[in-house]
Amino acid sequence: MRIGVLFGGPSAEHEVSCASALGVARALVERGHQVVALGITRAGGMRLVPEPVLTECCTHVGEGRAIDDRLPVTGPAVELRAGERAGTVAVTAADAPGSVHAELDVVFPVLHGPYGEDGVVQGLLESLGVPYVGCGILASAVGMDKVAMKRALRAEGVPTTPHVWFDAPTWRAAEDPEKLVVGLRRPLFVKPARMGSSIGISRVAEGDDLADAVEEALRHDHVVLVEQGVTGRELECGVLGGWHPEASAVGEVRVAGGWFDYRQKYFGDADPMIVPAPLPDEVTERIRELSVRAFTAIGGWGLARVDFLYDETTGDLFVNELNTLPGFTAHSMYPKVWAESGVDYPEVVNRLVALAFTRHAARPGGAA
């Protein structure tokens, strides 16, 4: 198949996306597919990565960790248009729309964060009528918005941490900012509502300034989520599937400083991920069951990584969040937990491509 890998983008997670895209491209090539790499610049323009550059990147396995190894956003400016064949999309020259570089059978968005993981690019691909990998418009939007996500989870009885949220005008007008978080015990985690890769997140302990943390979050979004910290273990589970999604093995993240920040995720020297997580069987199964329930609660399709906090003293499990396009580097948790479950990286991406066609065929007016 000819598969377009869409990556980069204007969000703060641009570099992470470029690294994830290289892993996906390599796996697709290994499975015998033809990859067309489409990089989106930080300004929002689309570039067709030249084939020799793509080939060099896919055949060279770097020695660096995480985002040291990535696809470059380079090449001629291009646009996407509906293809001549139904269910395809054409990659055309931006300055000459009649000049077609390639016609894609399916698109694999590897875009983290706003404009790529939040339903925006999914809406574009829906309008072009092409199959695409991952969650649809609604699930992507709900999965990206931590406030909407928690509403969906709680509506389905999935446990979440105590939290509050407020927008920028409410924060600016507050005479006593502490009243906005009344009822929550410190430490607090202050987050932009719509951002990933731990960008814009701060931990606020006793004596720390809440205002600094909120202002940092507001640099990335106009809505802020404040969660009560849970003293416990950070556990993660992958979900893969469509009508009948399945959960992977469970992994654990063990980090310094109380939480898994951006630096440790992508620049740490040590690998903080333990797969499988050493847990009692009943806890593992509970996590797997809650992962599928959470995925279903947002209307997920294809994939998600579900992150948990586990308080061993009480036995409580909380779903912290879902990530509908988790990191896909060779060092990321999602491929690791599926490898532990007997599904290697190339097979994961191959299944995701197949699921894209399954959903496309099932849409109103789709092929039988």
mmCIF file of C-alpha atoms in Angstrom:
data_model
loop_
_atom_site.group_PDB
_atom_site.id
_atom_site.type_symbol
_atom_site.label_atom_id
_atom_site.label_comp_id
_atom_site.label_asym_id
_atom_site.label_seq_id
_atom_site.Cartn_x
_atom_site.Cartn_y
_atom_site.Cartn_z
ATOM 1 C CA MET A 1 0.000 0.000 0.000
ATOM 2 C CA ARG A 2 1.050 3.598 -0.456
ATOM 3 C CA ILE A 3 0.800 5.188 2.968
ATOM 4 C CA GLY A 4 1.186 8.863 3.794
ATOM 5 C CA VAL A 5 2.903 9.472 7.137
ATOM 6 C CA LEU A 6 1.873 12.916 8.345
ATOM 7 C CA PHE A 7 4.135 14.414 11.009
ATOM 8 C CA GLY A 8 5.663 17.561 12.513
ATOM 9 C CA GLY A 9 3.094 20.302 12.945
ATOM 10 C CA PRO A 10 2.886 23.671 14.691
ATOM 11 C CA SER A 11 2.443 22.368 18.236
ATOM 12 C CA ALA A 12 5.074 22.313 20.972
ATOM 13 C CA GLU A 13 5.371 18.568 20.354
ATOM 14 C CA HIS A 14 6.844 19.046 16.866
ATOM 15 C CA GLU A 15 10.148 17.309 17.609
ATOM 16 C CA VAL A 16 8.490 14.385 19.356
ATOM 17 C CA SER A 17 6.258 13.902 16.306
ATOM 18 C CA CYS A 18 9.271 13.845 13.987
ATOM 19 C CA ALA A 19 10.837 11.104 16.112
ATOM 20 C CA SER A 20 7.627 9.059 16.319
ATOM 21 C CA ALA A 21 7.162 9.353 12.553
ATOM 22 C CA LEU A 22 10.551 7.826 11.860
ATOM 23 C CA GLY A 23 9.656 4.771 13.938
ATOM 24 C CA VAL A 24 6.338 4.394 12.120
ATOM 25 C CA ALA A 25 7.925 4.866 8.690
ATOM 26 C CA ARG A 26 10.573 2.220 9.376
ATOM 27 C CA ALA A 27 7.973 -0.261 10.567
ATOM 28 C CA LEU A 28 5.744 0.316 7.522
ATOM 29 C CA VAL A 29 8.683 -0.139 5.159
ATOM 30 C CA GLU A 30 9.597 -3.346 7.000
ATOM 31 C CA ARG A 31 6.054 -4.589 6.312
ATOM 32 C CA GLY A 32 6.476 -3.920 2.603
ATOM 33 C CA HIS A 33 4.461 -0.713 2.287
ATOM 34 C CA GLN A 34 5.508 2.324 0.291
ATOM 35 C CA VAL A 35 5.816 5.349 2.580
ATOM 36 C CA VAL A 36 5.271 8.940 1.504
ATOM 37 C CA ALA A 37 6.514 11.212 4.313
ATOM 38 C CA LEU A 38 4.655 14.509 4.638
ATOM 39 C CA GLY A 39 6.208 16.910 7.117
ATOM 40 C CA ILE A 40 4.275 19.882 8.439
ATOM 41 C CA THR A 41 6.373 22.903 9.357
ATOM 42 C CA ARG A 42 5.971 24.864 12.570
ATOM 43 C CA ALA A 43 4.262 27.534 10.460
ATOM 44 C CA GLY A 44 1.751 25.007 9.117
ATOM 45 C CA GLY A 45 3.098 24.424 5.606
ATOM 46 C CA MET A 46 3.367 20.894 4.223
ATOM 47 C CA ARG A 47 6.578 19.471 2.766
ATOM 48 C CA LEU A 48 7.143 16.248 0.815
ATOM 49 C CA VAL A 49 10.274 14.615 2.267
ATOM 50 C CA PRO A 50 12.424 13.572 -0.717
ATOM 51 C CA GLU A 51 12.574 9.809 -1.192
ATOM 52 C CA PRO A 52 16.385 9.595 -0.835
ATOM 53 C CA VAL A 53 16.160 11.422 2.516
ATOM 54 C CA LEU A 54 13.375 9.126 3.702
ATOM 55 C CA THR A 55 15.302 6.026 2.602
ATOM 56 C CA GLU A 56 18.438 7.176 4.385
ATOM 57 C CA CYS A 57 16.518 7.836 7.605
ATOM 58 C CA CYS A 58 14.682 4.511 7.466
ATOM 59 C CA THR A 59 17.811 2.446 6.883
ATOM 60 C CA HIS A 60 20.003 4.242 9.405
ATOM 61 C CA VAL A 61 19.334 3.258 13.007
ATOM 62 C CA GLY A 62 20.703 5.958 15.291
ATOM 63 C CA GLU A 63 22.345 5.327 18.628
ATOM 64 C CA GLY A 64 20.649 8.260 20.395
ATOM 65 C CA ARG A 65 17.641 8.047 22.694
ATOM 66 C CA ALA A 66 14.129 9.260 22.089
ATOM 67 C CA ILE A 67 13.969 12.410 19.950
ATOM 68 C CA ASP A 68 17.643 12.365 18.894
ATOM 69 C CA ASP A 69 16.607 10.307 15.845
ATOM 70 C CA ARG A 70 13.858 11.814 13.681
ATOM 71 C CA LEU A 71 12.500 12.566 10.226
ATOM 72 C CA PRO A 72 13.313 16.036 8.866
ATOM 73 C CA VAL A 73 10.585 18.410 7.684
ATOM 74 C CA THR A 74 12.087 19.212 4.316
ATOM 75 C CA GLY A 75 11.319 19.119 0.597
ATOM 76 C CA PRO A 76 8.977 20.801 -1.873
ATOM 77 C CA ALA A 77 5.756 22.441 -0.682
ATOM 78 C CA VAL A 78 2.705 20.239 -1.307
ATOM 79 C CA GLU A 79 -1.023 20.077 -0.606
ATOM 80 C CA LEU A 80 -3.570 17.297 -0.139
ATOM 81 C CA ARG A 81 -6.548 16.950 -2.480
ATOM 82 C CA ALA A 82 -9.130 14.243 -3.100
ATOM 83 C CA GLY A 83 -7.612 11.620 -5.376
ATOM 84 C CA GLU A 84 -8.880 10.490 -8.760
ATOM 85 C CA ARG A 85 -9.807 7.113 -7.289
ATOM 86 C CA ALA A 86 -12.472 7.045 -4.603
ATOM 87 C CA GLY A 87 -11.034 6.684 -1.123
ATOM 88 C CA THR A 88 -7.597 8.042 -2.027
ATOM 89 C CA VAL A 89 -5.918 11.395 -1.508
ATOM 90 C CA ALA A 90 -3.524 13.071 -3.914
ATOM 91 C CA VAL A 91 -0.326 14.832 -2.878
ATOM 92 C CA THR A 92 -0.067 17.765 -5.288
ATOM 93 C CA ALA A 93 2.498 20.507 -5.806
ATOM 94 C CA ALA A 94 1.433 23.614 -3.875
ATOM 95 C CA ASP A 95 2.263 25.908 -6.802
ATOM 96 C CA ALA A 96 0.810 23.577 -9.455
ATOM 97 C CA PRO A 97 -2.288 21.711 -8.164
ATOM 98 C CA GLY A 98 -2.455 19.629 -11.348
ATOM 99 C CA SER A 99 0.980 18.148 -10.655
ATOM 100 C CA VAL A 100 0.456 14.987 -8.587
ATOM 101 C CA HIS A 101 3.443 13.606 -6.681
ATOM 102 C CA ALA A 102 1.627 10.583 -5.255
ATOM 103 C CA GLU A 103 -1.827 9.154 -4.634
ATOM 104 C CA LEU A 104 -2.228 7.723 -1.132
ATOM 105 C CA ASP A 105 -4.359 4.745 -0.131
ATOM 106 C CA VAL A 106 -4.348 5.653 3.553
ATOM 107 C CA VAL A 107 -2.902 8.326 5.833
ATOM 108 C CA PHE A 108 -1.110 7.630 9.104
ATOM 109 C CA PRO A 109 -1.167 10.843 11.175
ATOM 110 C CA VAL A 110 1.744 10.843 13.607
ATOM 111 C CA LEU A 111 0.959 14.296 14.931
ATOM 112 C CA HIS A 112 1.098 14.903 18.672
ATOM 113 C CA GLY A 113 -0.719 17.754 20.360
ATOM 114 C CA PRO A 114 -2.907 20.568 18.970
ATOM 115 C CA TYR A 115 -3.742 20.605 15.247
ATOM 116 C CA GLY A 116 -2.907 16.924 14.876
ATOM 117 C CA GLU A 117 -4.171 14.910 17.810
ATOM 118 C CA ASP A 118 -7.228 17.019 18.636
ATOM 119 C CA GLY A 119 -9.540 16.261 15.704
ATOM 120 C CA VAL A 120 -8.357 19.051 13.403
ATOM 121 C CA VAL A 121 -6.393 16.931 10.913
ATOM 122 C CA GLN A 122 -8.934 14.109 11.345
ATOM 123 C CA GLY A 123 -11.614 16.514 10.082
ATOM 124 C CA LEU A 124 -9.478 17.351 7.051
ATOM 125 C CA LEU A 125 -8.961 13.676 6.230
ATOM 126 C CA GLU A 126 -12.673 12.943 6.677
ATOM 127 C CA SER A 127 -13.497 15.732 4.233
ATOM 128 C CA LEU A 128 -11.075 14.224 1.710
ATOM 129 C CA GLY A 129 -12.723 10.814 2.085
ATOM 130 C CA VAL A 130 -9.501 8.908 2.709
ATOM 131 C CA PRO A 131 -8.953 6.147 5.293
ATOM 132 C CA TYR A 132 -6.737 7.257 8.166
ATOM 133 C CA VAL A 133 -5.199 5.654 11.220
ATOM 134 C CA GLY A 134 -6.334 6.322 14.766
ATOM 135 C CA CYS A 135 -9.251 7.922 16.544
ATOM 136 C CA GLY A 136 -11.861 9.939 14.704
ATOM 137 C CA ILE A 137 -12.801 13.596 15.148
ATOM 138 C CA LEU A 138 -14.810 13.333 18.367
ATOM 139 C CA ALA A 139 -12.604 10.842 20.213
ATOM 140 C CA SER A 140 -9.506 12.810 19.233
ATOM 141 C CA ALA A 141 -11.005 16.074 20.487
ATOM 142 C CA VAL A 142 -12.207 14.532 23.755
ATOM 143 C CA GLY A 143 -8.931 12.687 24.257
ATOM 144 C CA MET A 144 -6.935 15.888 23.761
ATOM 145 C CA ASP A 145 -9.064 18.012 26.084
ATOM 146 C CA LYS A 146 -8.334 16.791 29.609
ATOM 147 C CA VAL A 147 -11.459 18.468 31.017
ATOM 148 C CA ALA A 148 -13.797 16.872 28.459
ATOM 149 C CA MET A 149 -11.961 13.566 28.861
ATOM 150 C CA LYS A 150 -12.543 13.461 32.604
ATOM 151 C CA ARG A 151 -16.220 14.252 32.108
ATOM 152 C CA ALA A 152 -16.541 11.345 29.674
ATOM 153 C CA LEU A 153 -14.705 8.959 32.001
ATOM 154 C CA ARG A 154 -16.698 9.904 35.074
ATOM 155 C CA ALA A 155 -19.963 9.565 33.140
ATOM 156 C CA GLU A 156 -19.030 5.920 32.512
ATOM 157 C CA GLY A 157 -17.927 5.263 36.086
ATOM 158 C CA VAL A 158 -14.192 5.241 35.337
ATOM 159 C CA PRO A 159 -12.294 6.573 38.388
ATOM 160 C CA THR A 160 -10.326 9.811 37.950
ATOM 161 C CA THR A 161 -8.304 11.948 40.341
ATOM 162 C CA PRO A 162 -10.014 14.852 42.185
ATOM 163 C CA HIS A 163 -9.647 17.989 40.072
ATOM 164 C CA VAL A 164 -10.929 21.446 39.168
ATOM 165 C CA TRP A 165 -10.596 23.528 36.042
ATOM 166 C CA PHE A 166 -10.915 27.198 35.106
ATOM 167 C CA ASP A 167 -10.277 29.470 32.131
ATOM 168 C CA ALA A 168 -7.948 32.433 31.802
ATOM 169 C CA PRO A 169 -10.600 35.145 32.490
ATOM 170 C CA THR A 170 -11.677 33.357 35.679
ATOM 171 C CA TRP A 171 -8.058 33.183 36.826
ATOM 172 C CA ARG A 172 -7.387 36.843 36.076
ATOM 173 C CA ALA A 173 -10.532 37.932 37.925
ATOM 174 C CA ALA A 174 -9.929 35.824 41.040
ATOM 175 C CA GLU A 175 -9.227 37.919 44.142
ATOM 176 C CA ASP A 176 -7.883 34.865 45.958
ATOM 177 C CA PRO A 177 -6.522 32.301 43.488
ATOM 178 C CA GLU A 178 -6.317 29.659 46.222
ATOM 179 C CA LYS A 179 -10.118 29.596 46.350
ATOM 180 C CA LEU A 180 -10.129 28.163 42.826
ATOM 181 C CA VAL A 181 -8.489 24.990 44.118
ATOM 182 C CA VAL A 182 -10.294 24.731 47.436
ATOM 183 C CA GLY A 183 -10.859 21.129 48.489
ATOM 184 C CA LEU A 184 -7.744 19.808 46.732
ATOM 185 C CA ARG A 185 -4.747 18.691 48.776
ATOM 186 C CA ARG A 186 -1.180 19.424 47.714
ATOM 187 C CA PRO A 187 0.828 18.427 45.866
ATOM 188 C CA LEU A 188 -1.158 19.681 42.905
ATOM 189 C CA PHE A 189 -0.483 19.120 39.230
ATOM 190 C CA VAL A 190 -1.300 22.137 37.077
ATOM 191 C CA LYS A 191 -1.769 21.369 33.390
ATOM 192 C CA PRO A 192 -2.867 23.036 30.158
ATOM 193 C CA ALA A 193 -6.145 21.358 29.217
ATOM 194 C CA ARG A 194 -4.994 20.584 25.672
ATOM 195 C CA MET A 195 -1.328 19.638 25.476
ATOM 196 C CA GLY A 196 0.750 16.486 25.740
ATOM 197 C CA SER A 197 4.286 15.195 26.374
ATOM 198 C CA SER A 198 4.185 16.827 29.838
ATOM 199 C CA ILE A 199 4.592 20.262 28.234
ATOM 200 C CA GLY A 200 3.356 23.123 30.417
ATOM 201 C CA ILE A 201 2.802 20.908 33.467
ATOM 202 C CA SER A 202 4.005 21.920 36.936
ATOM 203 C CA ARG A 203 3.988 20.185 40.293
ATOM 204 C CA VAL A 204 2.930 22.484 43.130
ATOM 205 C CA ALA A 205 3.910 21.273 46.610
ATOM 206 C CA GLU A 206 3.300 22.906 49.982
ATOM 207 C CA GLY A 207 4.778 26.388 49.958
ATOM 208 C CA ASP A 208 5.103 26.556 46.157
ATOM 209 C CA ASP A 209 3.560 29.396 44.212
ATOM 210 C CA LEU A 210 0.371 28.288 42.464
ATOM 211 C CA ALA A 211 0.383 31.427 40.300
ATOM 212 C CA ASP A 212 3.667 30.546 38.576
ATOM 213 C CA ALA A 213 2.347 27.117 37.650
ATOM 214 C CA VAL A 214 -0.943 28.468 36.306
ATOM 215 C CA GLU A 215 0.823 31.124 34.248
ATOM 216 C CA GLU A 216 3.049 28.434 32.737
ATOM 217 C CA ALA A 217 -0.003 26.358 31.792
ATOM 218 C CA LEU A 218 -1.719 29.411 30.309
ATOM 219 C CA ARG A 219 1.228 29.834 27.936
ATOM 220 C CA HIS A 220 -0.061 26.709 26.165
ATOM 221 C CA ASP A 221 -3.855 26.899 26.562
ATOM 222 C CA HIS A 222 -6.540 29.248 27.894
ATOM 223 C CA VAL A 223 -8.074 26.479 30.026
ATOM 224 C CA VAL A 224 -6.193 25.040 33.016
ATOM 225 C CA LEU A 225 -6.751 21.743 34.813
ATOM 226 C CA VAL A 226 -5.594 21.350 38.412
ATOM 227 C CA GLU A 227 -5.418 17.801 39.761
ATOM 228 C CA GLN A 228 -4.839 16.570 43.269
ATOM 229 C CA GLY A 229 -1.645 14.572 43.387
ATOM 230 C CA VAL A 230 -1.815 10.883 44.188
ATOM 231 C CA THR A 231 1.060 9.244 46.014
ATOM 232 C CA GLY A 232 1.437 6.080 44.071
ATOM 233 C CA ARG A 233 2.864 4.285 41.073
ATOM 234 C CA GLU A 234 2.582 5.490 37.472
ATOM 235 C CA LEU A 235 1.283 2.684 35.264
ATOM 236 C CA GLU A 236 0.455 2.626 31.552
ATOM 237 C CA CYS A 237 -1.521 0.292 29.309
ATOM 238 C CA GLY A 238 -1.991 0.244 25.533
ATOM 239 C CA VAL A 239 -5.312 -0.254 23.767
ATOM 240 C CA LEU A 240 -5.513 -1.508 20.183
ATOM 241 C CA GLY A 241 -8.596 -2.279 18.115
ATOM 242 C CA GLY A 242 -11.931 -1.127 16.761
ATOM 243 C CA TRP A 243 -15.286 -2.691 17.581
ATOM 244 C CA HIS A 244 -13.655 -5.010 20.112
ATOM 245 C CA PRO A 245 -10.527 -3.272 21.442
ATOM 246 C CA GLU A 246 -7.907 -5.192 23.394
ATOM 247 C CA ALA A 247 -5.562 -4.124 26.187
ATOM 248 C CA SER A 248 -1.835 -4.816 26.302
ATOM 249 C CA ALA A 249 0.501 -5.758 29.104
ATOM 250 C CA VAL A 250 0.954 -3.080 31.760
ATOM 251 C CA GLY A 251 4.116 -1.003 32.046
ATOM 252 C CA GLU A 252 5.421 1.168 34.857
ATOM 253 C CA VAL A 253 7.276 4.471 34.774
ATOM 254 C CA ARG A 254 9.712 4.992 37.640
ATOM 255 C CA VAL A 255 11.071 8.515 37.712
ATOM 256 C CA ALA A 256 12.898 11.011 39.867
ATOM 257 C CA GLY A 257 11.375 14.224 41.148
ATOM 258 C CA GLY A 258 7.847 12.931 41.648
ATOM 259 C CA TRP A 259 6.626 12.855 38.042
ATOM 260 C CA PHE A 260 7.551 12.014 34.457
ATOM 261 C CA ASP A 261 8.473 15.395 32.970
ATOM 262 C CA TYR A 262 9.473 16.301 29.407
ATOM 263 C CA ARG A 263 13.213 16.140 30.111
ATOM 264 C CA GLN A 264 13.043 12.621 31.542
ATOM 265 C CA LYS A 265 10.738 11.412 28.750
ATOM 266 C CA TYR A 266 12.941 12.466 25.881
ATOM 267 C CA PHE A 267 16.422 13.362 27.145
ATOM 268 C CA GLY A 268 16.998 11.079 30.134
ATOM 269 C CA ASP A 269 20.061 8.828 30.145
ATOM 270 C CA ALA A 270 18.313 5.961 31.914
ATOM 271 C CA ASP A 271 15.243 4.093 30.720
ATOM 272 C CA PRO A 272 12.578 4.597 33.421
ATOM 273 C CA MET A 273 10.124 2.116 31.883
ATOM 274 C CA ILE A 274 9.584 -1.327 33.375
ATOM 275 C CA VAL A 275 7.645 -3.815 31.246
ATOM 276 C CA PRO A 276 5.810 -5.726 32.505
ATOM 277 C CA ALA A 277 5.072 -3.833 35.694
ATOM 278 C CA PRO A 278 5.503 -6.004 38.805
ATOM 279 C CA LEU A 279 1.903 -6.138 40.009
ATOM 280 C CA PRO A 280 -0.508 -8.673 41.476
ATOM 281 C CA ASP A 281 -2.451 -10.391 38.695
ATOM 282 C CA GLU A 282 -5.755 -8.930 39.880
ATOM 283 C CA VAL A 283 -4.390 -5.369 39.668
ATOM 284 C CA THR A 284 -3.031 -5.971 36.173
ATOM 285 C CA GLU A 285 -6.388 -7.299 35.006
ATOM 286 C CA ARG A 286 -8.227 -4.384 36.616
ATOM 287 C CA ILE A 287 -5.979 -1.942 34.751
ATOM 288 C CA ARG A 288 -6.553 -3.734 31.460
ATOM 289 C CA GLU A 289 -10.327 -3.765 31.993
ATOM 290 C CA LEU A 290 -10.404 -0.055 32.920
ATOM 291 C CA SER A 291 -8.239 0.777 29.890
ATOM 292 C CA VAL A 292 -10.784 -0.702 27.493
ATOM 293 C CA ARG A 293 -13.639 0.999 29.367
ATOM 294 C CA ALA A 294 -11.886 4.360 29.188
ATOM 295 C CA PHE A 295 -11.150 3.900 25.483
ATOM 296 C CA THR A 296 -14.800 3.050 24.831
ATOM 297 C CA ALA A 297 -15.970 6.007 26.953
ATOM 298 C CA ILE A 298 -14.384 8.517 24.555
ATOM 299 C CA GLY A 299 -15.439 6.571 21.436
ATOM 300 C CA GLY A 300 -11.884 5.504 20.643
ATOM 301 C CA TRP A 301 -10.754 3.689 17.520
ATOM 302 C CA GLY A 302 -7.394 2.264 16.596
ATOM 303 C CA LEU A 303 -5.159 3.087 19.511
ATOM 304 C CA ALA A 304 -4.624 4.887 22.785
ATOM 305 C CA ARG A 305 -2.347 4.697 25.780
ATOM 306 C CA VAL A 306 -4.151 4.877 29.105
ATOM 307 C CA ASP A 307 -2.182 6.260 32.055
ATOM 308 C CA PHE A 308 -2.958 5.282 35.648
ATOM 309 C CA LEU A 309 -2.020 6.240 39.187
ATOM 310 C CA TYR A 310 -2.062 3.337 41.634
ATOM 311 C CA ASP A 311 -2.188 3.953 45.391
ATOM 312 C CA GLU A 312 -0.871 0.716 46.873
ATOM 313 C CA THR A 313 -1.860 1.662 50.421
ATOM 314 C CA THR A 314 -5.565 1.911 49.570
ATOM 315 C CA GLY A 315 -5.689 -0.217 46.423
ATOM 316 C CA ASP A 316 -7.234 2.700 44.495
ATOM 317 C CA LEU A 317 -6.667 3.030 40.757
ATOM 318 C CA PHE A 318 -7.233 6.312 38.944
ATOM 319 C CA VAL A 319 -7.173 6.932 35.200
ATOM 320 C CA ASN A 320 -4.980 9.986 34.830
ATOM 321 C CA GLU A 321 -5.524 10.447 31.096
ATOM 322 C CA LEU A 322 -5.785 8.854 27.660
ATOM 323 C CA ASN A 323 -3.389 9.673 24.866
ATOM 324 C CA THR A 324 -4.952 8.938 21.476
ATOM 325 C CA LEU A 325 -1.628 9.278 19.645
ATOM 326 C CA PRO A 326 0.995 8.159 22.146
ATOM 327 C CA GLY A 327 4.712 8.456 21.533
ATOM 328 C CA PHE A 328 5.859 6.008 18.843
ATOM 329 C CA THR A 329 9.629 6.211 19.183
ATOM 330 C CA ALA A 330 11.535 2.979 19.723
ATOM 331 C CA HIS A 331 11.827 4.001 23.381
ATOM 332 C CA SER A 332 8.127 4.792 23.902
ATOM 333 C CA MET A 333 5.864 2.836 26.225
ATOM 334 C CA TYR A 334 3.117 1.994 23.708
ATOM 335 C CA PRO A 335 5.261 -0.228 21.443
ATOM 336 C CA LYS A 336 6.966 -1.744 24.489
ATOM 337 C CA VAL A 337 3.792 -2.938 26.213
ATOM 338 C CA TRP A 338 2.509 -4.441 22.969
ATOM 339 C CA ALA A 339 5.829 -6.181 22.337
ATOM 340 C CA GLU A 340 5.480 -7.714 25.802
ATOM 341 C CA SER A 341 2.006 -8.880 24.704
ATOM 342 C CA GLY A 342 3.484 -10.632 21.670
ATOM 343 C CA VAL A 343 2.718 -7.946 19.068
ATOM 344 C CA ASP A 344 5.898 -6.352 17.718
ATOM 345 C CA TYR A 345 6.182 -2.771 16.452
ATOM 346 C CA PRO A 346 5.717 -3.536 12.710
ATOM 347 C CA GLU A 347 2.667 -5.690 13.471
ATOM 348 C CA VAL A 348 1.140 -2.910 15.596
ATOM 349 C CA VAL A 349 1.350 -0.389 12.753
ATOM 350 C CA ASN A 350 0.107 -2.972 10.260
ATOM 351 C CA ARG A 351 -2.967 -3.634 12.404
ATOM 352 C CA LEU A 352 -3.595 0.087 12.729
ATOM 353 C CA VAL A 353 -3.586 0.458 8.940
ATOM 354 C CA ALA A 354 -6.059 -2.432 8.634
ATOM 355 C CA LEU A 355 -8.303 -0.801 11.253
ATOM 356 C CA ALA A 356 -8.286 2.423 9.220
ATOM 357 C CA PHE A 357 -9.832 0.553 6.298
ATOM 358 C CA THR A 358 -12.336 -1.236 8.542
ATOM 359 C CA ARG A 359 -13.689 2.065 9.850
ATOM 360 C CA HIS A 360 -13.670 3.654 6.409
ATOM 361 C CA ALA A 361 -15.711 0.788 4.950
ATOM 362 C CA ALA A 362 -18.228 1.001 7.806
ATOM 363 C CA ARG A 363 -18.961 4.715 7.464
ATOM 364 C CA PRO A 364 -22.341 5.751 5.999
ATOM 365 C CA GLY A 365 -22.033 5.344 2.251
ATOM 366 C CA GLY A 366 -18.791 3.387 2.606
ATOM 367 C CA ALA A 367 -17.850 0.277 0.717
ATOM 368 C CA ALA A 368 -19.420 -2.989 1.854
#
